[in-house]
Short mmCIF file of C-alpha atoms in Angstrom, two decimals:
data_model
loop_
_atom_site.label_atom_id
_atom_site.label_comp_id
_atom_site.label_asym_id
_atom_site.label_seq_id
_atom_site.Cartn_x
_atom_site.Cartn_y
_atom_site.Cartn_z
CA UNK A 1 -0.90 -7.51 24.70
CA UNK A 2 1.46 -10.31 23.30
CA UNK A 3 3.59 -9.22 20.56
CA UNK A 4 2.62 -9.88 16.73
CA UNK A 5 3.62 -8.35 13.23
CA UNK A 6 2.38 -5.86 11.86
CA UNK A 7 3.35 -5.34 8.27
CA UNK A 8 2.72 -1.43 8.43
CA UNK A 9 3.11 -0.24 11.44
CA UNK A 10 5.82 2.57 13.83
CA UNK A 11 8.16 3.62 16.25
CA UNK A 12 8.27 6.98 18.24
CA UNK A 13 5.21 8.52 18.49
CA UNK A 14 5.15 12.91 19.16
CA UNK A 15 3.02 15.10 19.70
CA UNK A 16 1.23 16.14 16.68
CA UNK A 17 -0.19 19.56 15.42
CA UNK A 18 -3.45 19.51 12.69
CA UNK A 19 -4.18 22.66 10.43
CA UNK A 20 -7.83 23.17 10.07
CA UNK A 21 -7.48 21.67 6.03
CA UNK A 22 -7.64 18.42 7.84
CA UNK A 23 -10.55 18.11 9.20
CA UNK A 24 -12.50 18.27 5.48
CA UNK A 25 -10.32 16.64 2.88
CA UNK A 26 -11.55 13.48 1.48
CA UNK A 27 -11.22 9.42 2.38
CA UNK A 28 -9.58 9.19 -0.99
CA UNK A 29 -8.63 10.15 -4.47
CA UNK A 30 -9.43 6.65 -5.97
CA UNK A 31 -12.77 7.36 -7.04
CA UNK A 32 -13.54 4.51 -9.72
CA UNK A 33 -13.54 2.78 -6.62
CA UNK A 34 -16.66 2.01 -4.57
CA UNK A 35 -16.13 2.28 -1.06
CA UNK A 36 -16.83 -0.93 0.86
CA UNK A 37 -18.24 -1.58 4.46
CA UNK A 38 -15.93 -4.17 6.43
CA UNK A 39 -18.38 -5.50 8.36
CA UNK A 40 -18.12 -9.42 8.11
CA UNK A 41 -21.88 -9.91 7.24
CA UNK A 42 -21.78 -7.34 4.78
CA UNK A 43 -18.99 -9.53 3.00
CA UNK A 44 -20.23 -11.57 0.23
CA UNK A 45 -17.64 -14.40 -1.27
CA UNK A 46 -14.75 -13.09 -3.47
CA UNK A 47 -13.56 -14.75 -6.37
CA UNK A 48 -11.29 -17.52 -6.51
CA UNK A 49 -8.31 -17.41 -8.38
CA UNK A 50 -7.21 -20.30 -10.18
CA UNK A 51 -3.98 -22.56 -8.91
CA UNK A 52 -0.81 -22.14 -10.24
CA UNK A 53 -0.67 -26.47 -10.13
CA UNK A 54 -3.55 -25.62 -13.46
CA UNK A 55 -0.80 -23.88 -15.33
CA UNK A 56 -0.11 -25.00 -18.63
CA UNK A 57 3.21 -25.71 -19.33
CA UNK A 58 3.85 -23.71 -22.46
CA UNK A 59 4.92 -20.03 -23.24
CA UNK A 60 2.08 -18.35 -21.50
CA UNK A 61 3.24 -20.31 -18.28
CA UNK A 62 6.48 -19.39 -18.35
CA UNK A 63 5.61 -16.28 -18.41
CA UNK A 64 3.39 -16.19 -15.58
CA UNK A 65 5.76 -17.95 -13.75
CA UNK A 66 8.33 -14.90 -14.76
CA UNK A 67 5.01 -12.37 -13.18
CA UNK A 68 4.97 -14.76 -10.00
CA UNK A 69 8.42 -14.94 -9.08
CA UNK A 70 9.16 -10.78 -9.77
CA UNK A 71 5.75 -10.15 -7.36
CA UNK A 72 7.04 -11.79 -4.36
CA UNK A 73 10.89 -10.90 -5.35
CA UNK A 74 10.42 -7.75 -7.17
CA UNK A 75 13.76 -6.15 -5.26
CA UNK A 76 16.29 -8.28 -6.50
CA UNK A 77 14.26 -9.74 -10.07
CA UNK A 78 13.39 -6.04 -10.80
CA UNK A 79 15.80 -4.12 -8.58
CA UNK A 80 16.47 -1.50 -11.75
CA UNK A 81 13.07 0.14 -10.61
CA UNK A 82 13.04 -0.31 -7.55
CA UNK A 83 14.82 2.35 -5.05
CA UNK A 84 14.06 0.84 -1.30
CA UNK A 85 12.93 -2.43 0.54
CA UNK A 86 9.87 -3.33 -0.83
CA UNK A 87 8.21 -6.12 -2.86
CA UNK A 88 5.08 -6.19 -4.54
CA UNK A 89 4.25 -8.67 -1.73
CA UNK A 90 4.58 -6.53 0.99
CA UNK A 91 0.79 -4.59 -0.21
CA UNK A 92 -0.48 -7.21 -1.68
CA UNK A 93 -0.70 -10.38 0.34
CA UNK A 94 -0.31 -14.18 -0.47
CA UNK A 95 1.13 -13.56 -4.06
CA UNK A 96 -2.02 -10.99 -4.65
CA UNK A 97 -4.26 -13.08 -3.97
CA UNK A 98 -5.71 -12.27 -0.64
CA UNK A 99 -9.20 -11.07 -0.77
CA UNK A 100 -9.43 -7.40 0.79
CA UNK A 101 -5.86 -7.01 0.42
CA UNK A 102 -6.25 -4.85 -3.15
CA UNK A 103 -5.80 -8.43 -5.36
CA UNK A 104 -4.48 -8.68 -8.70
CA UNK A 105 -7.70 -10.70 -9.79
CA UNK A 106 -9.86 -7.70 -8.73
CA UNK A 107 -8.14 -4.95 -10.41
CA UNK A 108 -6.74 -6.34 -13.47
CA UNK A 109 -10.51 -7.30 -15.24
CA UNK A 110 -11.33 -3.20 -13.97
CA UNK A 111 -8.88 -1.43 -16.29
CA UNK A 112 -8.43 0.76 -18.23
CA UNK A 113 -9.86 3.09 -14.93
CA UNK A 114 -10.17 7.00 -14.16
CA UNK A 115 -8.02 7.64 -11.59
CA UNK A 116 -7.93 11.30 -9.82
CA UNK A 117 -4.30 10.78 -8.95
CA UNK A 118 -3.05 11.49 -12.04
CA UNK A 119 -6.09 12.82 -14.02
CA UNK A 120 -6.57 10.21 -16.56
CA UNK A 121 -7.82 6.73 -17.40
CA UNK A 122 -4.51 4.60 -16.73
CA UNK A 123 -3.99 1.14 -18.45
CA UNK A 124 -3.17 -1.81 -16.31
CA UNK A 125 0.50 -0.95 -17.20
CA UNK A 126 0.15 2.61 -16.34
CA UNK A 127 -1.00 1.15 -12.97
CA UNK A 128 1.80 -0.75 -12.12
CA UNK A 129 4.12 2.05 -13.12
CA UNK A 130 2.40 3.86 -10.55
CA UNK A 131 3.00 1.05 -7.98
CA UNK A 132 6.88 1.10 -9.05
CA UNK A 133 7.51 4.84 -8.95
CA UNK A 134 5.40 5.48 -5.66
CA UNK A 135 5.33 2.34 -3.36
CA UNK A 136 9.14 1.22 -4.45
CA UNK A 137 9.84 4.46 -4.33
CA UNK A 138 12.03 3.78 -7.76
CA UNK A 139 11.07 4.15 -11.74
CA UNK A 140 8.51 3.02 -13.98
CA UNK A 141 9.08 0.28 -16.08
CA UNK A 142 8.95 -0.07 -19.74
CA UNK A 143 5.53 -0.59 -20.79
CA UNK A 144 6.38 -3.40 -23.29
CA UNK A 145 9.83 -4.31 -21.62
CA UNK A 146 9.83 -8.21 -19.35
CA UNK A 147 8.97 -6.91 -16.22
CA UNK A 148 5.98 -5.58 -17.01
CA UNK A 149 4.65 -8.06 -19.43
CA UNK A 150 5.21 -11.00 -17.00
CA UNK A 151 3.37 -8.91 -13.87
CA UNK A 152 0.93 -7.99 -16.48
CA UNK A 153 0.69 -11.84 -17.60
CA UNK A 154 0.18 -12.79 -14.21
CA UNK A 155 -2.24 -10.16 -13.15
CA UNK A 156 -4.75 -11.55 -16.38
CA UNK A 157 -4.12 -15.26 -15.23
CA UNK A 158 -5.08 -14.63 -11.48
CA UNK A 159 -8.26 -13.53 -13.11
CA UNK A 160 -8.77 -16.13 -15.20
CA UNK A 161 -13.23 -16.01 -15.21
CA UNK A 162 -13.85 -13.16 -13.72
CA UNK A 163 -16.24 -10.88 -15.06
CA UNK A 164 -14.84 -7.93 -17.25
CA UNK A 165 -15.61 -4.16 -15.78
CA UNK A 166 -17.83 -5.52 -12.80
CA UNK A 167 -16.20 -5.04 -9.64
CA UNK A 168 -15.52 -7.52 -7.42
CA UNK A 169 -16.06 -8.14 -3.45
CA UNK A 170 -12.66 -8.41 -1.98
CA UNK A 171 -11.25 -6.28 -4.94
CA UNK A 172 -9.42 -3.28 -2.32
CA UNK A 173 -9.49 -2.82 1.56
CA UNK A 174 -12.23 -2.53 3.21
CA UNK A 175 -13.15 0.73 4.38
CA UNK A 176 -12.20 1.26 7.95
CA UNK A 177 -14.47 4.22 9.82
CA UNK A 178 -11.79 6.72 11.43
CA UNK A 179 -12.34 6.83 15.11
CA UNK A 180 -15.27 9.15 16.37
CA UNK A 181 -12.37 10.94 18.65
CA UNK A 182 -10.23 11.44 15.65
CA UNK A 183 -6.39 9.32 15.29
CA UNK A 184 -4.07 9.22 18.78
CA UNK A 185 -0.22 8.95 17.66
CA UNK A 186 0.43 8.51 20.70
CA UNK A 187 -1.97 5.09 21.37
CA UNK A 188 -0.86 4.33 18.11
CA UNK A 189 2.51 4.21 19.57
CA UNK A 190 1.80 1.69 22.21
CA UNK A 191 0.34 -0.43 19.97
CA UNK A 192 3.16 -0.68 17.51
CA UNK A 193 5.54 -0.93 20.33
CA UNK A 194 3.30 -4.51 21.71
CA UNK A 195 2.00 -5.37 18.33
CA UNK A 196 4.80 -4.58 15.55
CA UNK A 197 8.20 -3.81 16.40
CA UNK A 198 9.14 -7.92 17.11
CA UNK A 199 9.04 -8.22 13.86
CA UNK A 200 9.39 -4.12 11.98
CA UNK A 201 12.13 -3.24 14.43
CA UNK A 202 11.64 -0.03 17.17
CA UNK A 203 12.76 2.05 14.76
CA UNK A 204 10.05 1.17 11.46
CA UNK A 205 13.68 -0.04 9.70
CA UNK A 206 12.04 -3.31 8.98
CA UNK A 207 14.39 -6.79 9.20
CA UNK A 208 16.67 -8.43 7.35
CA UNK A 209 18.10 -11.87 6.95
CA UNK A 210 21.60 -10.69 5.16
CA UNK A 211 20.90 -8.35 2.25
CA UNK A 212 16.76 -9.42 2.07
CA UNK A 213 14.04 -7.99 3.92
CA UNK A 214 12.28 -10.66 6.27
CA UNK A 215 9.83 -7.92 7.03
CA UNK A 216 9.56 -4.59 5.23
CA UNK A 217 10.75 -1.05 6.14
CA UNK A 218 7.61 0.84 7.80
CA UNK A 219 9.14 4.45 7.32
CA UNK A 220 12.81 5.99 6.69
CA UNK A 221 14.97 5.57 3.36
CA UNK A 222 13.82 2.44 2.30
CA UNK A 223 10.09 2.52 3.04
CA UNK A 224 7.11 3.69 0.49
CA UNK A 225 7.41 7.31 -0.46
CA UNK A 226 4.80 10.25 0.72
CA UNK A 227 3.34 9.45 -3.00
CA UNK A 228 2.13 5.74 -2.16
CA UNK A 229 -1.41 5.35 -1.34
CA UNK A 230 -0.32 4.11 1.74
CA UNK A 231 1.01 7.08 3.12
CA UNK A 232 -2.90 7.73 3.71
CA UNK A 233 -3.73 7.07 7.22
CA UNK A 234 -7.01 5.63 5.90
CA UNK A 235 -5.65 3.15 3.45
CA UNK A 236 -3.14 2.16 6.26
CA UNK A 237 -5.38 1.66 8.61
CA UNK A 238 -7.63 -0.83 6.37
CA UNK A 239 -5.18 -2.66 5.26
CA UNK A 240 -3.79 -3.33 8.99
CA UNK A 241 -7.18 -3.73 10.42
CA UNK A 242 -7.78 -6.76 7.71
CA UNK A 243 -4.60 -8.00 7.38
CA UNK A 244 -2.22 -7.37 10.65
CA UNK A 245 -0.65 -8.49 12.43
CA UNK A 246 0.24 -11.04 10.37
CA UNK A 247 -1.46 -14.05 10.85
CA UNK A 248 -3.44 -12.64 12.83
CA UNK A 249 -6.03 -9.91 10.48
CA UNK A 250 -9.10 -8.37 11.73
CA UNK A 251 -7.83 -8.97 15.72
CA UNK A 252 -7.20 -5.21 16.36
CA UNK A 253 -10.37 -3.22 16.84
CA UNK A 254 -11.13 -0.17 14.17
CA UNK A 255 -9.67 2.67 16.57
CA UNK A 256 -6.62 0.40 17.19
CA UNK A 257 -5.48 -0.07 13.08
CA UNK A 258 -6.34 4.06 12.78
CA UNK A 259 -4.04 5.12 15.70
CA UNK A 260 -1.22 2.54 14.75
CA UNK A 261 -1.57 3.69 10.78
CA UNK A 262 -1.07 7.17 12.12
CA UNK A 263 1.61 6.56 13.95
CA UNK A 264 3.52 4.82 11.79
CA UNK A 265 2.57 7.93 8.72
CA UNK A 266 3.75 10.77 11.47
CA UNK A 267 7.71 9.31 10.76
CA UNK A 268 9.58 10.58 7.73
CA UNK A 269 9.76 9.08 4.23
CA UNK A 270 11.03 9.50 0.96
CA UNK A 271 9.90 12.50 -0.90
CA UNK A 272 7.19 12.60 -3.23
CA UNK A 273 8.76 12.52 -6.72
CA UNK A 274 5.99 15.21 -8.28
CA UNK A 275 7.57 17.49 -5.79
CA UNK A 276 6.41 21.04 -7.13
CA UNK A 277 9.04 23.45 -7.48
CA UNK A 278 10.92 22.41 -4.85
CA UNK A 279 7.91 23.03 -2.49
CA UNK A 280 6.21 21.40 0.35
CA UNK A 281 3.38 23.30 0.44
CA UNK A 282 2.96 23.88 -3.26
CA UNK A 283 2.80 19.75 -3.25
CA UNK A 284 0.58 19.54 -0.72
CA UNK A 285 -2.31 21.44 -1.81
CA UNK A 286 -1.73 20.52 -5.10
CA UNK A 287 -1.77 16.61 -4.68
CA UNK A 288 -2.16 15.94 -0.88
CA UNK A 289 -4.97 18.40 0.58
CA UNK A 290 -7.64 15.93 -1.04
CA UNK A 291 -6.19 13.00 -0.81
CA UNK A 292 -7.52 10.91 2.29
CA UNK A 293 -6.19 11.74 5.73
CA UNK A 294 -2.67 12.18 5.57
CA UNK A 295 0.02 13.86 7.31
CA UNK A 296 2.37 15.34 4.46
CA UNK A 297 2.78 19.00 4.91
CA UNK A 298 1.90 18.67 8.78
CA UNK A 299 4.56 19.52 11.58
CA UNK A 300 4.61 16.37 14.25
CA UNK A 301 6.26 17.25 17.02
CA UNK A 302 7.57 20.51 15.75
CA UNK A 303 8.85 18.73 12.70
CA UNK A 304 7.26 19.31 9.17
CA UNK A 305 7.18 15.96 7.43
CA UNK A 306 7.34 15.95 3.99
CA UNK A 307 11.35 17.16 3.69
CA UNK A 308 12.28 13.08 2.32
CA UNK A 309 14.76 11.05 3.12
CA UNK A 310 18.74 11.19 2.64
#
């Protein structure tokens, strides 16, 4: 195989124990979501953002200039909330506007939305809150402070004519049917060792061009934290299958992006910050046992992940 990116992907792949829990928890928690085949004929045309050349040039375009430039910079324009090495680019791909790749344009006309992961219908700021205190692993911003209102400004212009509370093809990843054998960490480590670690190092630890990350952080200190959606094996393994390697989406078969996604969610992260009582297990059943296929709470190669991250 020659050797491509893979924007979430792993690097030392064990031998991996199961409890029987596993084998019946749930694809995933966000159910105002409709799950979506990702079969190319069963892909009808997404919507298409408008360019940012059509911007006015007033205060509203400013401002989603401001939204822009903290999405694809968000560590050093927003680096108060965030605690590792990601950007809000990292998830969501060519500024949030890649189709399949959870777009701002798709979610931003769909809220507020139910979500199960935190028992209530969320606002489109409650949403990105999420995004800051799970993915960058750091705190939520103020709901009327700049950060927010600029990625909130931007969010509403990328989805400038689309229709309100209909959702949209190309609006989240398409789902990805888990292997009929089940997930191989071990496959999944071959693959990220021919596929991924040119670019996300041997070790997951990403790479950096001085103090900025060229490519993101896969697992360790400053990855996502076992609260991101995509600690979820599933969600991984959609977004890699349409997306990775980079440049290159939709060239690894299903079974490939599931064993690579697993492999790269066996490694250690930071800690989930609605640890309960200090507890991995009391965490797990409370908000991991029915949320998608996931490894938090598991021991992998006589290690039980879910400790965190110095």
């Amino acid at each position: 195989m020659k050797r491509f990116s893979l924007l979430f992907a792993l690097a030392a792949a064990p031998l991996w124990t199961v409890p029987a829990w596993a084998a019946g928890i749930a694809m995933d928690d966000q159910s105002q979501l409709t799950p979506k085949p990702a079969t190319a004929q069963a892909r009808p045309a997404a919507f298409t953002p408008p360019r940012e050349a059509d911007l006015p040039d007033n205060a509203f375009g400013k401002l989603v200039r401001e939204g822009r430039a903290i999405f694809v910079d968000t560590r050093k324009l927003a680096a108060e909330y965030v605690g590792n090495g990601m950007n809000c680019s990292n998830c969501h791909l060519e500024q949030g506007r890649k189709a399949d790749s959870a777009p701002l344009w798709g979610a931003y006309p769909m809220y507020p939305a139910y979500r199960k992961k935190n028992d209530k219908v969320n606002s489109y700021a409650e949403r990105i809150q999420g995004c800051f205190q799970f993915s960058m692993n750091g705190k939520p911003p103020p709901a009327d402070g700049k950060v927010l209102n600029a990625l909130t400004a931007y969010s509403y212009w990328l989805a400038t004519g689309a229709p309100v509370g209909k959702e949209q093809p190309g609006r989240a990843y398409p789902e990805i049917p888990q292997p009929k054998g089940g997930y191989d960490i071990a496959k999944g480590k071959a693959i990220y060792a021919a596929q991924c670690a040119v670019c996300h190092g041997d070790q997951g630890q990403g790479q950096k061009s001085g103090d900025d990350y060229v490519f993101p952080p896969l697992w360790g200190k400053d990855s996502f934290n076992w609260g991101a959606g995509m600690h979820r094996i599933n969600t991984a393994a959609a977004f890699i299958k349409e997306s990775m390697p980079l440049g290159k989406g939709r060239s690894l078969s299903d079974e490939e992006a599931w064993h690579v996604a697993a492999f790269m969610n066996s490694h250690e992260r930071p800690q989930d910050p609605r640890l309960v009582d200090g507890s991995i297990e009391k965490t797990r059943l409370r908000y991991h046992a029915n949320d998608g296929v996931n490894l938090y709470g598991v021991t992998v190669n006589g290690v039980l992940l879910g400790q965190g991250t110095d």
